[in-house]
PDB file of C-alpha atoms in Angstrom:
ATOM      1  CA  MET A   1      90.053 116.199 115.711  1.00 94.00           C
ATOM      2  CA  LYS A   2      87.895 117.341 118.631  1.00 98.00           C
ATOM      3  CA  ILE A   3      85.044 114.860 118.380  1.00 98.00           C
ATOM      4  CA  GLY A   4      82.986 112.894 120.885  1.00 98.00           C
ATOM      5  CA  SER A   5      79.431 112.244 121.947  1.00 98.00           C
ATOM      6  CA  HIS A   6      76.909 112.653 124.692  1.00 98.00           C
ATOM      7  CA  VAL A   7      77.858 110.367 127.578  1.00 98.00           C
ATOM      8  CA  SER A   8      76.055 109.500 130.798  1.00 96.00           C
ATOM      9  CA  MET A   9      77.001 110.551 134.308  1.00 94.00           C
ATOM     10  CA  SER A  10      75.412 108.227 136.842  1.00 87.00           C
ATOM     11  CA  GLY A  11      76.125 105.475 139.328  1.00 90.00           C
ATOM     12  CA  LYS A  12      79.096 105.456 141.680  1.00 94.00           C
ATOM     13  CA  GLU A  13      81.683 106.678 139.174  1.00 97.00           C
ATOM     14  CA  MET A  14      79.789 109.811 138.077  1.00 97.00           C
ATOM     15  CA  MET A  15      82.080 112.074 135.971  1.00 98.00           C
ATOM     16  CA  LEU A  16      84.900 109.515 136.116  1.00 98.00           C
ATOM     17  CA  GLY A  17      82.479 107.101 134.452  1.00 98.00           C
ATOM     18  CA  SER A  18      81.690 109.742 131.824  1.00 98.00           C
ATOM     19  CA  VAL A  19      85.369 109.954 130.881  1.00 98.00           C
ATOM     20  CA  LYS A  20      85.686 106.165 130.732  1.00 98.00           C
ATOM     21  CA  GLU A  21      82.649 105.970 128.463  1.00 98.00           C
ATOM     22  CA  ALA A  22      84.049 108.667 126.163  1.00 98.00           C
ATOM     23  CA  LEU A  23      87.375 106.843 125.943  1.00 98.00           C
ATOM     24  CA  SER A  24      85.578 103.626 124.989  1.00 98.00           C
ATOM     25  CA  TYR A  25      84.285 105.474 121.923  1.00 98.00           C
ATOM     26  CA  ASP A  26      87.767 106.716 120.907  1.00 98.00           C
ATOM     27  CA  ALA A  27      86.511 110.239 121.646  1.00 98.00           C
ATOM     28  CA  THR A  28      88.713 113.278 122.187  1.00 98.00           C
ATOM     29  CA  THR A  29      85.963 115.264 123.922  1.00 98.00           C
ATOM     30  CA  PHE A  30      82.471 114.621 125.308  1.00 98.00           C
ATOM     31  CA  MET A  31      79.244 116.220 126.531  1.00 98.00           C
ATOM     32  CA  PHE A  32      77.226 115.364 129.624  1.00 98.00           C
ATOM     33  CA  TYR A  33      74.310 116.540 131.730  1.00 96.00           C
ATOM     34  CA  THR A  34      75.001 117.293 135.382  1.00 95.00           C
ATOM     35  CA  GLY A  35      71.903 115.219 136.205  1.00 91.00           C
ATOM     36  CA  ALA A  36      68.754 113.961 134.507  1.00 86.00           C
ATOM     37  CA  PRO A  37      67.765 116.413 131.715  1.00 83.00           C
ATOM     38  CA  GLN A  38      64.076 116.178 132.646  1.00 83.00           C
ATOM     39  CA  ASN A  39      64.331 117.290 136.284  1.00 84.00           C
ATOM     40  CA  THR A  40      66.219 119.482 138.747  1.00 83.00           C
ATOM     41  CA  ALA A  41      67.632 116.715 140.970  1.00 88.00           C
ATOM     42  CA  ARG A  42      71.394 117.241 141.239  1.00 93.00           C
ATOM     43  CA  LYS A  43      74.139 115.801 143.427  1.00 94.00           C
ATOM     44  CA  PRO A  44      76.686 118.129 145.041  1.00 96.00           C
ATOM     45  CA  VAL A  45      79.762 118.681 142.874  1.00 96.00           C
ATOM     46  CA  SER A  46      81.829 117.186 145.706  1.00 96.00           C
ATOM     47  CA  GLN A  47      80.220 113.793 144.910  1.00 96.00           C
ATOM     48  CA  LEU A  48      80.912 113.854 141.163  1.00 97.00           C
ATOM     49  CA  ARG A  49      84.517 112.539 141.352  1.00 97.00           C
ATOM     50  CA  VAL A  50      85.713 115.485 139.295  1.00 98.00           C
ATOM     51  CA  GLU A  51      89.405 115.342 140.197  1.00 98.00           C
ATOM     52  CA  GLU A  52      89.652 111.648 139.332  1.00 98.00           C
ATOM     53  CA  ALA A  53      87.908 112.384 136.038  1.00 98.00           C
ATOM     54  CA  LYS A  54      90.329 115.207 135.247  1.00 98.00           C
ATOM     55  CA  ALA A  55      93.305 112.985 136.029  1.00 98.00           C
ATOM     56  CA  LEU A  56      92.080 110.335 133.593  1.00 98.00           C
ATOM     57  CA  MET A  57      91.374 113.020 130.990  1.00 98.00           C
ATOM     58  CA  ALA A  58      94.915 114.337 131.339  1.00 98.00           C
ATOM     59  CA  GLU A  59      96.324 110.831 130.810  1.00 98.00           C
ATOM     60  CA  HIS A  60      94.480 110.669 127.488  1.00 98.00           C
ATOM     61  CA  HIS A  61      95.032 114.291 126.425  1.00 97.00           C
ATOM     62  CA  ILE A  62      91.399 115.396 126.724  1.00 98.00           C
ATOM     63  CA  ASP A  63      91.283 119.094 127.544  1.00 97.00           C
ATOM     64  CA  ILE A  64      88.600 120.197 130.040  1.00 97.00           C
ATOM     65  CA  GLN A  65      88.289 123.355 127.920  1.00 96.00           C
ATOM     66  CA  ASP A  66      86.794 121.201 125.142  1.00 97.00           C
ATOM     67  CA  VAL A  67      84.280 119.374 127.348  1.00 98.00           C
ATOM     68  CA  VAL A  68      80.638 120.450 127.114  1.00 98.00           C
ATOM     69  CA  VAL A  69      77.728 120.443 129.564  1.00 98.00           C
ATOM     70  CA  HIS A  70      74.176 120.514 128.237  1.00 98.00           C
ATOM     71  CA  ALA A  71      71.595 122.360 130.336  1.00 96.00           C
ATOM     72  CA  PRO A  72      68.408 120.362 131.055  1.00 93.00           C
ATOM     73  CA  TYR A  73      65.370 120.625 128.793  1.00 90.00           C
ATOM     74  CA  ILE A  74      63.169 121.892 131.622  1.00 92.00           C
ATOM     75  CA  ILE A  75      64.850 125.309 131.429  1.00 96.00           C
ATOM     76  CA  ASN A  76      62.556 127.546 129.358  1.00 97.00           C
ATOM     77  CA  LEU A  77      63.608 131.182 129.495  1.00 98.00           C
ATOM     78  CA  ALA A  78      61.139 132.033 126.690  1.00 98.00           C
ATOM     79  CA  ASN A  79      57.990 131.361 128.742  1.00 97.00           C
ATOM     80  CA  THR A  80      55.939 134.521 129.354  1.00 95.00           C
ATOM     81  CA  ILE A  81      52.713 132.647 130.197  1.00 95.00           C
ATOM     82  CA  LYS A  82      53.757 131.020 133.476  1.00 95.00           C
ATOM     83  CA  PRO A  83      55.925 133.183 135.765  1.00 95.00           C
ATOM     84  CA  GLU A  84      56.814 130.155 137.878  1.00 96.00           C
ATOM     85  CA  THR A  85      58.283 128.383 134.810  1.00 96.00           C
ATOM     86  CA  PHE A  86      60.414 131.406 133.952  1.00 97.00           C
ATOM     87  CA  GLU A  87      61.550 131.829 137.570  1.00 97.00           C
ATOM     88  CA  LEU A  88      62.533 128.142 137.752  1.00 96.00           C
ATOM     89  CA  ALA A  89      64.497 128.526 134.511  1.00 97.00           C
ATOM     90  CA  VAL A  90      66.422 131.539 135.811  1.00 98.00           C
ATOM     91  CA  ARG A  91      67.160 129.949 139.185  1.00 97.00           C
ATOM     92  CA  PHE A  92      68.215 126.589 137.785  1.00 96.00           C
ATOM     93  CA  LEU A  93      70.348 128.065 134.990  1.00 97.00           C
ATOM     94  CA  LYS A  94      72.212 130.104 137.610  1.00 97.00           C
ATOM     95  CA  GLU A  95      72.839 126.871 139.526  1.00 96.00           C
ATOM     96  CA  GLU A  96      74.020 125.083 136.359  1.00 97.00           C
ATOM     97  CA  ILE A  97      76.521 127.856 135.716  1.00 98.00           C
ATOM     98  CA  GLU A  98      77.793 127.535 139.285  1.00 97.00           C
ATOM     99  CA  ARG A  99      78.178 123.764 138.839  1.00 97.00           C
ATOM    100  CA  CYS A 100      80.084 124.250 135.590  1.00 98.00           C
ATOM    101  CA  GLU A 101      82.334 126.828 137.251  1.00 98.00           C
ATOM    102  CA  ALA A 102      83.086 124.399 140.096  1.00 98.00           C
ATOM    103  CA  ILE A 103      83.911 121.571 137.655  1.00 98.00           C
ATOM    104  CA  GLY A 104      85.945 123.793 135.340  1.00 98.00           C
ATOM    105  CA  ILE A 105      83.607 123.599 132.322  1.00 98.00           C
ATOM    106  CA  LYS A 106      83.564 126.639 130.019  1.00 98.00           C
ATOM    107  CA  ARG A 107      80.867 125.605 127.471  1.00 98.00           C
ATOM    108  CA  LEU A 108      77.222 125.234 128.540  1.00 98.00           C
ATOM    109  CA  VAL A 109      74.717 124.420 125.768  1.00 98.00           C
ATOM    110  CA  LEU A 110      71.218 125.840 126.238  1.00 98.00           C
ATOM    111  CA  HIS A 111      68.015 125.421 124.245  1.00 98.00           C
ATOM    112  CA  PRO A 112      66.750 129.011 123.912  1.00 98.00           C
ATOM    113  CA  GLY A 113      63.179 127.988 124.779  1.00 97.00           C
ATOM    114  CA  SER A 114      59.584 127.988 123.549  1.00 97.00           C
ATOM    115  CA  HIS A 115      57.266 130.990 123.583  1.00 97.00           C
ATOM    116  CA  VAL A 116      54.178 128.819 124.339  1.00 94.00           C
ATOM    117  CA  LYS A 117      51.886 130.628 121.850  1.00 92.00           C
ATOM    118  CA  ALA A 118      52.928 134.117 122.992  1.00 94.00           C
ATOM    119  CA  GLY A 119      54.747 134.723 119.688  1.00 97.00           C
ATOM    120  CA  ASP A 120      58.405 134.787 118.652  1.00 96.00           C
ATOM    121  CA  GLU A 121      58.982 138.418 119.625  1.00 97.00           C
ATOM    122  CA  ALA A 122      57.661 137.935 123.155  1.00 97.00           C
ATOM    123  CA  GLY A 123      59.693 134.753 123.543  1.00 98.00           C
ATOM    124  CA  LEU A 124      62.916 136.351 122.344  1.00 98.00           C
ATOM    125  CA  ASP A 125      62.507 139.327 124.676  1.00 98.00           C
ATOM    126  CA  GLN A 126      61.803 136.993 127.587  1.00 98.00           C
ATOM    127  CA  ILE A 127      65.009 135.054 126.862  1.00 98.00           C
ATOM    128  CA  VAL A 128      66.955 138.324 126.888  1.00 98.00           C
ATOM    129  CA  LYS A 129      65.311 139.224 130.201  1.00 98.00           C
ATOM    130  CA  GLY A 130      66.258 135.861 131.673  1.00 98.00           C
ATOM    131  CA  LEU A 131      69.851 135.968 130.450  1.00 98.00           C
ATOM    132  CA  ASN A 132      70.235 139.454 131.879  1.00 98.00           C
ATOM    133  CA  GLU A 133      69.204 138.058 135.261  1.00 98.00           C
ATOM    134  CA  VAL A 134      71.465 135.009 134.999  1.00 98.00           C
ATOM    135  CA  LEU A 135      74.769 136.239 133.578  1.00 98.00           C
ATOM    136  CA  HIS A 136      77.326 138.009 135.763  1.00 97.00           C
ATOM    137  CA  GLU A 137      80.560 139.737 134.830  1.00 96.00           C
ATOM    138  CA  ASP A 138      83.022 137.499 136.641  1.00 94.00           C
ATOM    139  CA  GLN A 139      81.780 134.144 135.335  1.00 96.00           C
ATOM    140  CA  LYS A 140      84.007 132.041 133.071  1.00 97.00           C
ATOM    141  CA  VAL A 141      81.226 129.835 131.654  1.00 98.00           C
ATOM    142  CA  HIS A 142      79.913 130.784 128.215  1.00 98.00           C
ATOM    143  CA  ILE A 143      76.339 129.944 127.215  1.00 98.00           C
ATOM    144  CA  ALA A 144      76.070 128.290 123.781  1.00 98.00           C
ATOM    145  CA  LEU A 145      72.556 128.963 122.459  1.00 98.00           C
ATOM    146  CA  GLU A 146      71.565 125.951 120.374  1.00 98.00           C
ATOM    147  CA  THR A 147      70.093 126.298 116.889  1.00 98.00           C
ATOM    148  CA  MET A 148      66.614 124.787 116.966  1.00 98.00           C
ATOM    149  CA  ALA A 149      64.483 122.941 114.391  1.00 98.00           C
ATOM    150  CA  GLY A 150      61.473 125.210 114.910  1.00 96.00           C
ATOM    151  CA  LYS A 151      59.003 122.573 116.089  1.00 95.00           C
ATOM    152  CA  GLY A 152      56.018 123.872 118.004  1.00 95.00           C
ATOM    153  CA  SER A 153      56.748 127.289 119.479  1.00 96.00           C
ATOM    154  CA  GLU A 154      60.539 126.931 119.628  1.00 97.00           C
ATOM    155  CA  VAL A 155      62.623 130.053 119.120  1.00 97.00           C
ATOM    156  CA  GLY A 156      66.236 130.062 118.018  1.00 98.00           C
ATOM    157  CA  LYS A 157      65.405 128.483 114.661  1.00 98.00           C
ATOM    158  CA  THR A 158      67.194 131.147 112.604  1.00 98.00           C
ATOM    159  CA  PHE A 159      70.486 132.984 112.839  1.00 98.00           C
ATOM    160  CA  ASP A 160      68.481 136.222 112.939  1.00 98.00           C
ATOM    161  CA  GLN A 161      66.725 135.138 116.146  1.00 98.00           C
ATOM    162  CA  LEU A 162      69.998 134.142 117.804  1.00 98.00           C
ATOM    163  CA  GLN A 163      71.538 137.419 116.666  1.00 98.00           C
ATOM    164  CA  TYR A 164      68.644 139.301 118.282  1.00 98.00           C
ATOM    165  CA  ILE A 165      69.166 137.528 121.606  1.00 98.00           C
ATOM    166  CA  ILE A 166      72.917 138.125 121.594  1.00 98.00           C
ATOM    167  CA  GLU A 167      72.707 141.784 120.566  1.00 98.00           C
ATOM    168  CA  HIS A 168      70.075 142.619 123.203  1.00 98.00           C
ATOM    169  CA  THR A 169      71.733 140.806 126.127  1.00 98.00           C
ATOM    170  CA  LYS A 170      73.858 143.087 128.319  1.00 98.00           C
ATOM    171  CA  LEU A 171      76.751 140.684 128.866  1.00 98.00           C
ATOM    172  CA  SER A 172      76.709 139.456 125.272  1.00 98.00           C
ATOM    173  CA  SER A 173      80.407 138.525 125.450  1.00 98.00           C
ATOM    174  CA  LEU A 174      79.328 135.486 127.513  1.00 98.00           C
ATOM    175  CA  LEU A 175      77.037 134.196 124.747  1.00 98.00           C
ATOM    176  CA  GLY A 176      77.901 131.897 121.869  1.00 98.00           C
ATOM    177  CA  VAL A 177      76.141 129.358 119.667  1.00 98.00           C
ATOM    178  CA  CYS A 178      75.904 125.584 119.297  1.00 98.00           C
ATOM    179  CA  LEU A 179      75.166 124.569 115.705  1.00 98.00           C
ATOM    180  CA  ASP A 180      73.094 121.383 115.533  1.00 98.00           C
ATOM    181  CA  THR A 181      73.207 119.869 112.034  1.00 98.00           C
ATOM    182  CA  CYS A 182      69.857 118.065 112.359  1.00 98.00           C
ATOM    183  CA  HIS A 183      68.162 121.177 113.729  1.00 98.00           C
ATOM    184  CA  LEU A 184      69.644 123.398 110.999  1.00 98.00           C
ATOM    185  CA  HIS A 185      68.486 120.975 108.297  1.00 98.00           C
ATOM    186  CA  ASP A 186      65.013 120.630 109.813  1.00 98.00           C
ATOM    187  CA  ALA A 187      64.795 124.420 110.152  1.00 98.00           C
ATOM    188  CA  GLY A 188      65.379 124.748 106.400  1.00 98.00           C
ATOM    189  CA  TYR A 189      69.103 125.468 106.069  1.00 98.00           C
ATOM    190  CA  ASP A 190      70.895 123.748 103.174  1.00 98.00           C
ATOM    191  CA  LEU A 191      73.953 122.030 104.659  1.00 98.00           C
ATOM    192  CA  THR A 192      75.240 121.051 101.207  1.00 98.00           C
ATOM    193  CA  HIS A 193      76.206 124.722 100.857  1.00 98.00           C
ATOM    194  CA  PHE A 194      77.975 124.859 104.207  1.00 98.00           C
ATOM    195  CA  ASP A 195      80.447 127.577 103.204  1.00 98.00           C
ATOM    196  CA  ASP A 196      77.512 129.888 102.435  1.00 98.00           C
ATOM    197  CA  LEU A 197      75.887 128.950 105.743  1.00 98.00           C
ATOM    198  CA  LEU A 198      79.089 129.734 107.656  1.00 98.00           C
ATOM    199  CA  LYS A 199      79.405 133.038 105.815  1.00 98.00           C
ATOM    200  CA  GLU A 200      75.886 134.032 106.883  1.00 98.00           C
ATOM    201  CA  PHE A 201      76.624 132.890 110.435  1.00 98.00           C
ATOM    202  CA  ASP A 202      79.805 134.952 110.515  1.00 98.00           C
ATOM    203  CA  GLN A 203      78.039 138.051 109.195  1.00 98.00           C
ATOM    204  CA  LYS A 204      75.146 137.859 111.656  1.00 98.00           C
ATOM    205  CA  ILE A 205      76.740 136.299 114.741  1.00 98.00           C
ATOM    206  CA  GLY A 206      80.482 135.860 114.251  1.00 98.00           C
ATOM    207  CA  LEU A 207      82.514 132.666 113.940  1.00 98.00           C
ATOM    208  CA  ASP A 208      84.278 133.542 117.182  1.00 98.00           C
ATOM    209  CA  ARG A 209      80.984 132.762 118.949  1.00 98.00           C
ATOM    210  CA  LEU A 210      80.738 129.216 117.548  1.00 98.00           C
ATOM    211  CA  LEU A 211      81.407 127.133 120.669  1.00 98.00           C
ATOM    212  CA  VAL A 212      80.000 123.662 119.885  1.00 98.00           C
ATOM    213  CA  VAL A 213      78.708 121.642 116.921  1.00 98.00           C
ATOM    214  CA  HIS A 214      76.172 118.852 117.433  1.00 98.00           C
ATOM    215  CA  VAL A 215      76.692 116.358 114.613  1.00 98.00           C
ATOM    216  CA  ASN A 216      73.478 114.491 113.797  1.00 98.00           C
ATOM    217  CA  ASP A 217      71.789 113.182 110.670  1.00 98.00           C
ATOM    218  CA  SER A 218      68.034 113.793 110.279  1.00 98.00           C
ATOM    219  CA  LYS A 219      65.061 111.492 109.774  1.00 98.00           C
ATOM    220  CA  ASN A 220      63.226 114.340 108.015  1.00 98.00           C
ATOM    221  CA  GLU A 221      63.371 116.200 104.753  1.00 98.00           C
ATOM    222  CA  ARG A 222      64.852 119.687 104.893  1.00 98.00           C
ATOM    223  CA  GLY A 223      62.490 122.279 106.394  1.00 98.00           C
ATOM    224  CA  ALA A 224      60.271 119.718 108.178  1.00 98.00           C
ATOM    225  CA  HIS A 225      60.643 121.483 111.583  1.00 97.00           C
ATOM    226  CA  LYS A 226      60.422 118.132 113.394  1.00 96.00           C
ATOM    227  CA  ASP A 227      63.793 117.541 115.129  1.00 96.00           C
ATOM    228  CA  ARG A 228      64.249 113.766 114.815  1.00 98.00           C
ATOM    229  CA  HIS A 229      67.890 112.718 114.913  1.00 98.00           C
ATOM    230  CA  GLU A 230      69.164 109.869 112.721  1.00 98.00           C
ATOM    231  CA  ASN A 231      72.386 107.900 112.724  1.00 98.00           C
ATOM    232  CA  ILE A 232      75.266 109.225 110.653  1.00 98.00           C
ATOM    233  CA  GLY A 233      74.743 108.493 106.952  1.00 98.00           C
ATOM    234  CA  TYR A 234      71.247 107.054 107.329  1.00 98.00           C
ATOM    235  CA  GLY A 235      69.248 110.268 107.096  1.00 98.00           C
ATOM    236  CA  TYR A 236      68.410 113.086 104.724  1.00 98.00           C
ATOM    237  CA  ILE A 237      71.652 114.969 105.376  1.00 98.00           C
ATOM    238  CA  GLY A 238      73.975 112.083 104.536  1.00 98.00           C
ATOM    239  CA  PHE A 239      77.508 111.094 105.437  1.00 98.00           C
ATOM    240  CA  ASP A 240      79.327 113.129 102.788  1.00 98.00           C
ATOM    241  CA  THR A 241      77.768 116.434 103.891  1.00 98.00           C
ATOM    242  CA  LEU A 242      78.340 115.715 107.584  1.00 98.00           C
ATOM    243  CA  ASN A 243      81.913 114.587 106.899  1.00 98.00           C
ATOM    244  CA  THR A 244      82.580 117.880 105.106  1.00 98.00           C
ATOM    245  CA  ILE A 245      81.260 119.785 108.127  1.00 98.00           C
ATOM    246  CA  VAL A 246      83.255 117.779 110.663  1.00 98.00           C
ATOM    247  CA  HIS A 247      86.488 118.322 108.713  1.00 98.00           C
ATOM    248  CA  HIS A 248      85.816 121.949 107.793  1.00 98.00           C
ATOM    249  CA  PRO A 249      88.996 123.951 108.506  1.00 98.00           C
ATOM    250  CA  GLN A 250      87.050 126.806 110.117  1.00 97.00           C
ATOM    251  CA  LEU A 251      85.660 124.351 112.684  1.00 98.00           C
ATOM    252  CA  LYS A 252      88.999 122.754 113.520  1.00 97.00           C
ATOM    253  CA  ASP A 253      89.059 123.961 117.138  1.00 97.00           C
ATOM    254  CA  VAL A 254      85.326 123.554 117.828  1.00 98.00           C
ATOM    255  CA  PRO A 255      84.203 120.478 119.836  1.00 98.00           C
ATOM    256  CA  LYS A 256      81.916 118.243 117.767  1.00 98.00           C
ATOM    257  CA  ILE A 257      79.385 116.139 119.658  1.00 99.00           C
ATOM    258  CA  LEU A 258      77.283 113.213 118.374  1.00 98.00           C
ATOM    259  CA  GLU A 259      73.730 112.802 119.700  1.00 98.00           C
ATOM    260  CA  THR A 260      72.529 110.034 117.378  1.00 98.00           C
ATOM    261  CA  PRO A 261      70.082 107.272 118.403  1.00 98.00           C
ATOM    262  CA  TYR A 262      71.148 104.028 120.030  1.00 98.00           C
ATOM    263  CA  ILE A 263      70.970 100.939 117.772  1.00 98.00           C
ATOM    264  CA  ASP A 264      69.496  97.789 119.326  1.00 96.00           C
ATOM    265  CA  GLY A 265      70.059  99.321 122.747  1.00 96.00           C
ATOM    266  CA  LYS A 266      73.733 100.087 122.096  1.00 97.00           C
ATOM    267  CA  ALA A 267      75.562 103.377 121.604  1.00 98.00           C
ATOM    268  CA  PRO A 268      76.836 103.761 117.996  1.00 98.00           C
ATOM    269  CA  TYR A 269      79.371 106.451 118.861  1.00 98.00           C
ATOM    270  CA  ARG A 270      82.619 104.499 118.508  1.00 98.00           C
ATOM    271  CA  GLU A 271      81.663 103.394 114.992  1.00 98.00           C
ATOM    272  CA  GLU A 272      80.380 106.841 114.015  1.00 98.00           C
ATOM    273  CA  ILE A 273      83.457 108.635 115.344  1.00 98.00           C
ATOM    274  CA  ASN A 274      85.663 106.242 113.403  1.00 98.00           C
ATOM    275  CA  MET A 275      83.642 106.936 110.257  1.00 98.00           C
ATOM    276  CA  PHE A 276      84.741 110.561 110.495  1.00 98.00           C
ATOM    277  CA  VAL A 277      88.304 109.740 111.501  1.00 97.00           C
ATOM    278  CA  HIS A 278      88.716 107.449 108.469  1.00 97.00           C
ATOM    279  CA  GLN A 279      86.258 109.472 106.320  1.00 98.00           C
ATOM    280  CA  THR A 280      84.472 106.304 105.207  1.00 97.00           C
ATOM    281  CA  PHE A 281      80.776 105.536 105.640  1.00 97.00           C
ATOM    282  CA  ASN A 282      80.031 102.298 107.506  1.00 95.00           C
ATOM    283  CA  ASN A 283      76.857 101.076 105.826  1.00 93.00           C
ATOM    284  CA  GLY A 284      76.790  98.035 108.080  1.00 93.00           C
ATOM    285  CA  LEU A 285      76.141 100.121 111.203  1.00 96.00           C
ATOM    286  CA  LYS A 286      72.397  99.427 111.163  1.00 92.00           C
TER     287      LYS A 286
END
């Protein structure tokens, strides 16, 4: 099963440390940020210890094709109010793609953005504009637009909105989707009818575009539009529903990434991954 979690990349070991952290969780894949998600400070790829990381991954049969990078939150392609914010988003997303290309990453998760009170339609068109400036024909990196909870002025909260972005972007073959279970639930989707959800996704977007799944429980009731992640089995989605999703045969080859909260300052990912491996809820986790 292709399952892992968000891991850090910092200190002297950089990406090598990311792999070691993932292995400590019994993970078979992982996701990382190329730097702090709140700013644009980035080290040169030459300092990230990529080749050592790949060697360790190969020893443990982790395929670089299954590893995910998450673009930083400061990228907001949907902003039509502040040109400087949009220009920063375009420039920095281009740089993130170049970093992923240099590392060998093929899956880059991106929050579509927030329209900042300009309205959904304006925000969606601005995202299309930005993607048309960013994407180029010879790139190997695919952008996975993340499903959002719909808090504030977020766009990307429905399959229809993601379909609009994909269909109106020139190089649409480079676009895919990251399904986030907490975000879907908070946006109003019923995950207990996951086959129906996948059918709708396939009709509107296509299962071939499903590149990543973020596996998170939710602190909120369905449709709350709040985006507050909870540990596996302790939220309103529940272990059984999430376990069904993780083991769904149509998602067999899709990397699944946990982004659940730390417990008492410690990462819960080893225990949560093993819950899914053994398909048994650990009610002593918290």
